Every structure is written in C-alpha cells, then in structure tokens.
C-alpha cells in the first residue's frame, strides 16, 4: 500500500537482533515509488530497538556492549529514548505543518545520521538540540466547556 504522508524510519546503530541497515531497503523502495515526498531514514548511533521500547527488557552482551557495539559506544537507554522521542515529535510537527524542509534535533553525543531518501523532496537535516535528554510529557487536549459547539450537547 503506498504511503501518501511523510514517513520516518528510525534504525538503531547498535541493535541486538537485526543489522543496523534493517528497514533501509524498504525505505529506499518507498522513496523510489514517489508516493510520498518525505521518506526520512534516520540511524541512531549507539542505539538498539530494545532501548527504545520500554516494554522490552534490555539486552546486555559482551561486557555491557549491545549488538556489535562495545560498551563505550552504547548510548544510555534514557538518552536513546529521549532522542527518538524528540526526533519523532519534531518530525510529526513539521509534517503536520507541511514544512518545506525538516530540521530534526540531535542530542549531544548521539549524532543521528540520515535524511530524506526522496532526493526531489524536502531536505531532512539535523541541528544540535539546545538541551540534553529530557522527557516529552504526554498531554491531552480538553475542549472548553463554554464553547458554542459543546453547550448544545451538554447534559442538564
């Protein structure tokens, strides 16, 4: 099924289960199909997918290393999660605003790499984030009770 919306693929550079290039060929095919203007592929240094999914237990191998990466090259799980969350939130915000180019935050020390694989689409670049890893708080939207649309449906 072709995608008509911007697509972001995050890959881990130090993955426990798959090669760091996993998913890249699919993204290249998507870019080549021309069905979306943005087929962004981002490699997160020092990161494995188990770090990004808080429902999975971490994998520790080779004296603290992960995948093919030695311990010295592995990101802290909290930093990897913050990086993925900030990139994803920024990408979605820019996609919803139909940005002519995408600037994604890069936390110091994690240095994500990548860009838009659709060469005639909007550029996807990185800029140094102003702060270190910080959680992105979940928020919910609340409708104002006094709005005209809601008063009609309010029970008395």
mmCIF file of C-alpha atoms in Angstrom:
data_model
loop_
_atom_site.group_PDB
_atom_site.id
_atom_site.type_symbol
_atom_site.label_atom_id
_atom_site.label_comp_id
_atom_site.label_asym_id
_atom_site.label_seq_id
_atom_site.Cartn_x
_atom_site.Cartn_y
_atom_site.Cartn_z
ATOM 1 C CA UNK A 1 0.000 0.000 0.000
ATOM 2 C CA UNK A 2 1.596 3.308 -0.988
ATOM 3 C CA UNK A 3 2.126 5.980 1.653
ATOM 4 C CA UNK A 4 0.846 9.441 0.842
ATOM 5 C CA UNK A 5 2.064 11.044 4.063
ATOM 6 C CA UNK A 6 5.624 11.748 5.214
ATOM 7 C CA UNK A 7 7.308 8.625 6.608
ATOM 8 C CA UNK A 8 10.006 8.451 9.291
ATOM 9 C CA UNK A 9 12.075 5.297 9.844
ATOM 10 C CA UNK A 10 14.315 5.155 12.943
ATOM 11 C CA UNK A 11 17.039 2.500 12.950
ATOM 12 C CA UNK A 12 19.436 1.558 15.720
ATOM 13 C CA UNK A 13 23.174 1.601 15.063
ATOM 14 C CA UNK A 14 23.798 -0.986 17.808
ATOM 15 C CA UNK A 15 20.922 -3.395 17.540
ATOM 16 C CA UNK A 16 20.772 -6.680 19.433
ATOM 17 C CA UNK A 17 18.668 -8.590 16.941
ATOM 18 C CA UNK A 18 18.985 -7.087 13.474
ATOM 19 C CA UNK A 19 21.603 -5.478 11.276
ATOM 20 C CA UNK A 20 21.752 -1.661 11.517
ATOM 21 C CA UNK A 21 20.614 -1.491 7.878
ATOM 22 C CA UNK A 22 17.323 -3.299 8.643
ATOM 23 C CA UNK A 23 14.464 -1.407 7.031
ATOM 24 C CA UNK A 24 16.710 0.707 4.821
ATOM 25 C CA UNK A 25 15.896 -1.179 1.609
ATOM 26 C CA UNK A 26 12.160 -0.787 2.256
ATOM 27 C CA UNK A 27 12.640 2.958 2.738
ATOM 28 C CA UNK A 28 14.642 3.193 -0.490
ATOM 29 C CA UNK A 29 11.821 1.421 -2.346
ATOM 30 C CA UNK A 30 9.294 3.789 -0.799
ATOM 31 C CA UNK A 31 11.352 6.811 -1.871
ATOM 32 C CA UNK A 32 11.727 5.429 -5.384
ATOM 33 C CA UNK A 33 7.966 4.770 -5.663
ATOM 34 C CA UNK A 34 7.292 8.507 -5.473
ATOM 35 C CA UNK A 35 4.154 8.007 -3.393
ATOM 36 C CA UNK A 36 5.403 10.324 -0.621
ATOM 37 C CA UNK A 37 7.626 13.395 -0.763
ATOM 38 C CA UNK A 38 9.316 12.511 2.520
ATOM 39 C CA UNK A 39 10.873 9.088 3.144
ATOM 40 C CA UNK A 40 13.127 10.030 6.060
ATOM 41 C CA UNK A 41 15.562 7.385 7.258
ATOM 42 C CA UNK A 42 17.492 8.061 10.468
ATOM 43 C CA UNK A 43 20.218 5.927 12.043
ATOM 44 C CA UNK A 44 20.517 6.473 15.801
ATOM 45 C CA UNK A 45 24.091 5.956 16.970
ATOM 46 C CA UNK A 46 24.641 3.691 19.965
ATOM 47 C CA UNK A 47 21.010 2.582 19.982
ATOM 48 C CA UNK A 48 19.213 -0.740 19.739
ATOM 49 C CA UNK A 49 15.472 -1.225 19.365
ATOM 50 C CA UNK A 50 15.155 -2.722 22.852
ATOM 51 C CA UNK A 51 16.345 0.610 24.256
ATOM 52 C CA UNK A 52 13.524 2.444 22.522
ATOM 53 C CA UNK A 53 10.727 0.112 23.578
ATOM 54 C CA UNK A 54 10.201 0.418 27.314
ATOM 55 C CA UNK A 55 8.091 -2.769 27.271
ATOM 56 C CA UNK A 56 11.142 -4.896 26.397
ATOM 57 C CA UNK A 57 13.877 -5.846 28.846
ATOM 58 C CA UNK A 58 17.337 -4.552 27.910
ATOM 59 C CA UNK A 59 19.840 -6.934 26.378
ATOM 60 C CA UNK A 60 23.346 -6.915 27.794
ATOM 61 C CA UNK A 61 26.089 -8.741 25.943
ATOM 62 C CA UNK A 62 29.851 -8.554 25.616
ATOM 63 C CA UNK A 63 30.628 -6.877 28.951
ATOM 64 C CA UNK A 64 27.982 -4.167 28.558
ATOM 65 C CA UNK A 65 28.064 -3.914 24.795
ATOM 66 C CA UNK A 66 24.942 -4.152 22.647
ATOM 67 C CA UNK A 67 24.825 -5.862 19.276
ATOM 68 C CA UNK A 68 28.167 -5.329 17.571
ATOM 69 C CA UNK A 69 28.955 -2.219 19.622
ATOM 70 C CA UNK A 70 31.326 -2.202 22.592
ATOM 71 C CA UNK A 71 30.066 -0.698 25.869
ATOM 72 C CA UNK A 72 31.930 2.554 25.158
ATOM 73 C CA UNK A 73 29.782 3.146 22.039
ATOM 74 C CA UNK A 74 26.389 2.306 23.587
ATOM 75 C CA UNK A 75 24.014 5.150 24.459
ATOM 76 C CA UNK A 76 22.251 5.303 27.800
ATOM 77 C CA UNK A 77 18.713 3.956 27.283
ATOM 78 C CA UNK A 78 17.182 7.167 28.696
ATOM 79 C CA UNK A 79 19.181 9.280 26.235
ATOM 80 C CA UNK A 80 18.276 6.999 23.316
ATOM 81 C CA UNK A 81 14.585 7.191 24.258
ATOM 82 C CA UNK A 82 14.742 10.982 24.589
ATOM 83 C CA UNK A 83 16.481 11.256 21.196
ATOM 84 C CA UNK A 84 13.889 9.073 19.473
ATOM 85 C CA UNK A 85 11.017 10.929 21.155
ATOM 86 C CA UNK A 86 12.364 14.354 20.213
ATOM 87 C CA UNK A 87 13.064 13.381 16.605
ATOM 88 C CA UNK A 88 9.628 11.784 16.249
ATOM 89 C CA UNK A 89 7.769 14.720 17.829
ATOM 90 C CA UNK A 90 9.664 17.241 15.718
ATOM 91 C CA UNK A 91 9.094 15.225 12.533
ATOM 92 C CA UNK A 92 5.354 14.919 13.186
ATOM 93 C CA UNK A 93 5.022 18.625 13.985
ATOM 94 C CA UNK A 94 6.789 19.595 10.766
ATOM 95 C CA UNK A 95 4.814 17.046 8.724
ATOM 96 C CA UNK A 96 1.509 18.399 10.050
ATOM 97 C CA UNK A 97 2.637 21.917 9.119
ATOM 98 C CA UNK A 98 3.701 20.726 5.649
ATOM 99 C CA UNK A 99 7.227 22.069 6.106
ATOM 100 C CA UNK A 100 9.292 22.793 3.037
ATOM 101 C CA UNK A 101 12.284 21.301 4.885
ATOM 102 C CA UNK A 102 12.671 19.282 8.075
ATOM 103 C CA UNK A 103 15.170 20.142 10.830
ATOM 104 C CA UNK A 104 15.374 17.387 13.434
ATOM 105 C CA UNK A 105 17.019 17.742 16.869
ATOM 106 C CA UNK A 106 20.241 15.874 17.587
ATOM 107 C CA UNK A 107 21.229 15.390 21.217
ATOM 108 C CA UNK A 108 24.883 15.891 22.014
ATOM 109 C CA UNK A 109 26.827 12.648 21.779
ATOM 110 C CA UNK A 110 24.166 10.646 19.938
ATOM 111 C CA UNK A 111 24.712 12.147 16.466
ATOM 112 C CA UNK A 112 21.875 10.719 14.355
ATOM 113 C CA UNK A 113 22.590 10.379 10.648
ATOM 114 C CA UNK A 114 20.260 10.250 7.692
ATOM 115 C CA UNK A 115 17.933 12.327 5.605
ATOM 116 C CA UNK A 116 15.190 12.196 3.032
ATOM 117 C CA UNK A 117 15.820 9.318 0.645
ATOM 118 C CA UNK A 118 13.478 11.021 -1.845
ATOM 119 C CA UNK A 119 16.027 13.371 -3.396
ATOM 120 C CA UNK A 120 13.465 15.688 -5.009
ATOM 121 C CA UNK A 121 11.543 16.064 -1.734
ATOM 122 C CA UNK A 122 12.069 18.366 1.252
ATOM 123 C CA UNK A 123 15.517 18.246 2.838
ATOM 124 C CA UNK A 124 15.816 16.472 6.194
ATOM 125 C CA UNK A 125 18.724 17.770 8.276
ATOM 126 C CA UNK A 126 19.780 17.794 11.922
ATOM 127 C CA UNK A 127 20.533 20.621 14.323
ATOM 128 C CA UNK A 128 22.085 20.454 17.753
ATOM 129 C CA UNK A 129 19.313 20.346 20.350
ATOM 130 C CA UNK A 130 19.548 23.153 22.873
ATOM 131 C CA UNK A 131 19.165 20.848 25.853
ATOM 132 C CA UNK A 132 20.155 17.352 26.786
ATOM 133 C CA UNK A 133 17.817 14.397 27.061
ATOM 134 C CA UNK A 134 14.514 15.423 28.527
ATOM 135 C CA UNK A 135 11.267 13.528 28.642
ATOM 136 C CA UNK A 136 8.413 14.723 26.481
ATOM 137 C CA UNK A 137 5.348 14.921 28.671
ATOM 138 C CA UNK A 138 2.137 13.352 27.487
ATOM 139 C CA UNK A 139 -0.618 15.904 27.039
ATOM 140 C CA UNK A 140 -4.263 15.680 26.245
ATOM 141 C CA UNK A 141 -6.478 18.251 24.638
ATOM 142 C CA UNK A 142 -9.504 19.478 26.527
ATOM 143 C CA UNK A 143 -12.432 21.193 24.926
ATOM 144 C CA UNK A 144 -13.538 24.389 26.616
ATOM 145 C CA UNK A 145 -16.904 23.818 28.299
ATOM 146 C CA UNK A 146 -18.171 27.229 27.319
ATOM 147 C CA UNK A 147 -17.729 26.869 23.575
ATOM 148 C CA UNK A 148 -20.868 27.119 21.469
ATOM 149 C CA UNK A 149 -20.381 23.685 19.896
ATOM 150 C CA UNK A 150 -20.220 21.939 23.259
ATOM 151 C CA UNK A 151 -23.111 23.749 25.000
ATOM 152 C CA UNK A 152 -25.597 22.167 22.606
ATOM 153 C CA UNK A 153 -24.560 18.678 23.657
ATOM 154 C CA UNK A 154 -24.117 19.209 27.385
ATOM 155 C CA UNK A 155 -26.491 17.271 29.569
ATOM 156 C CA UNK A 156 -28.522 19.183 32.092
#
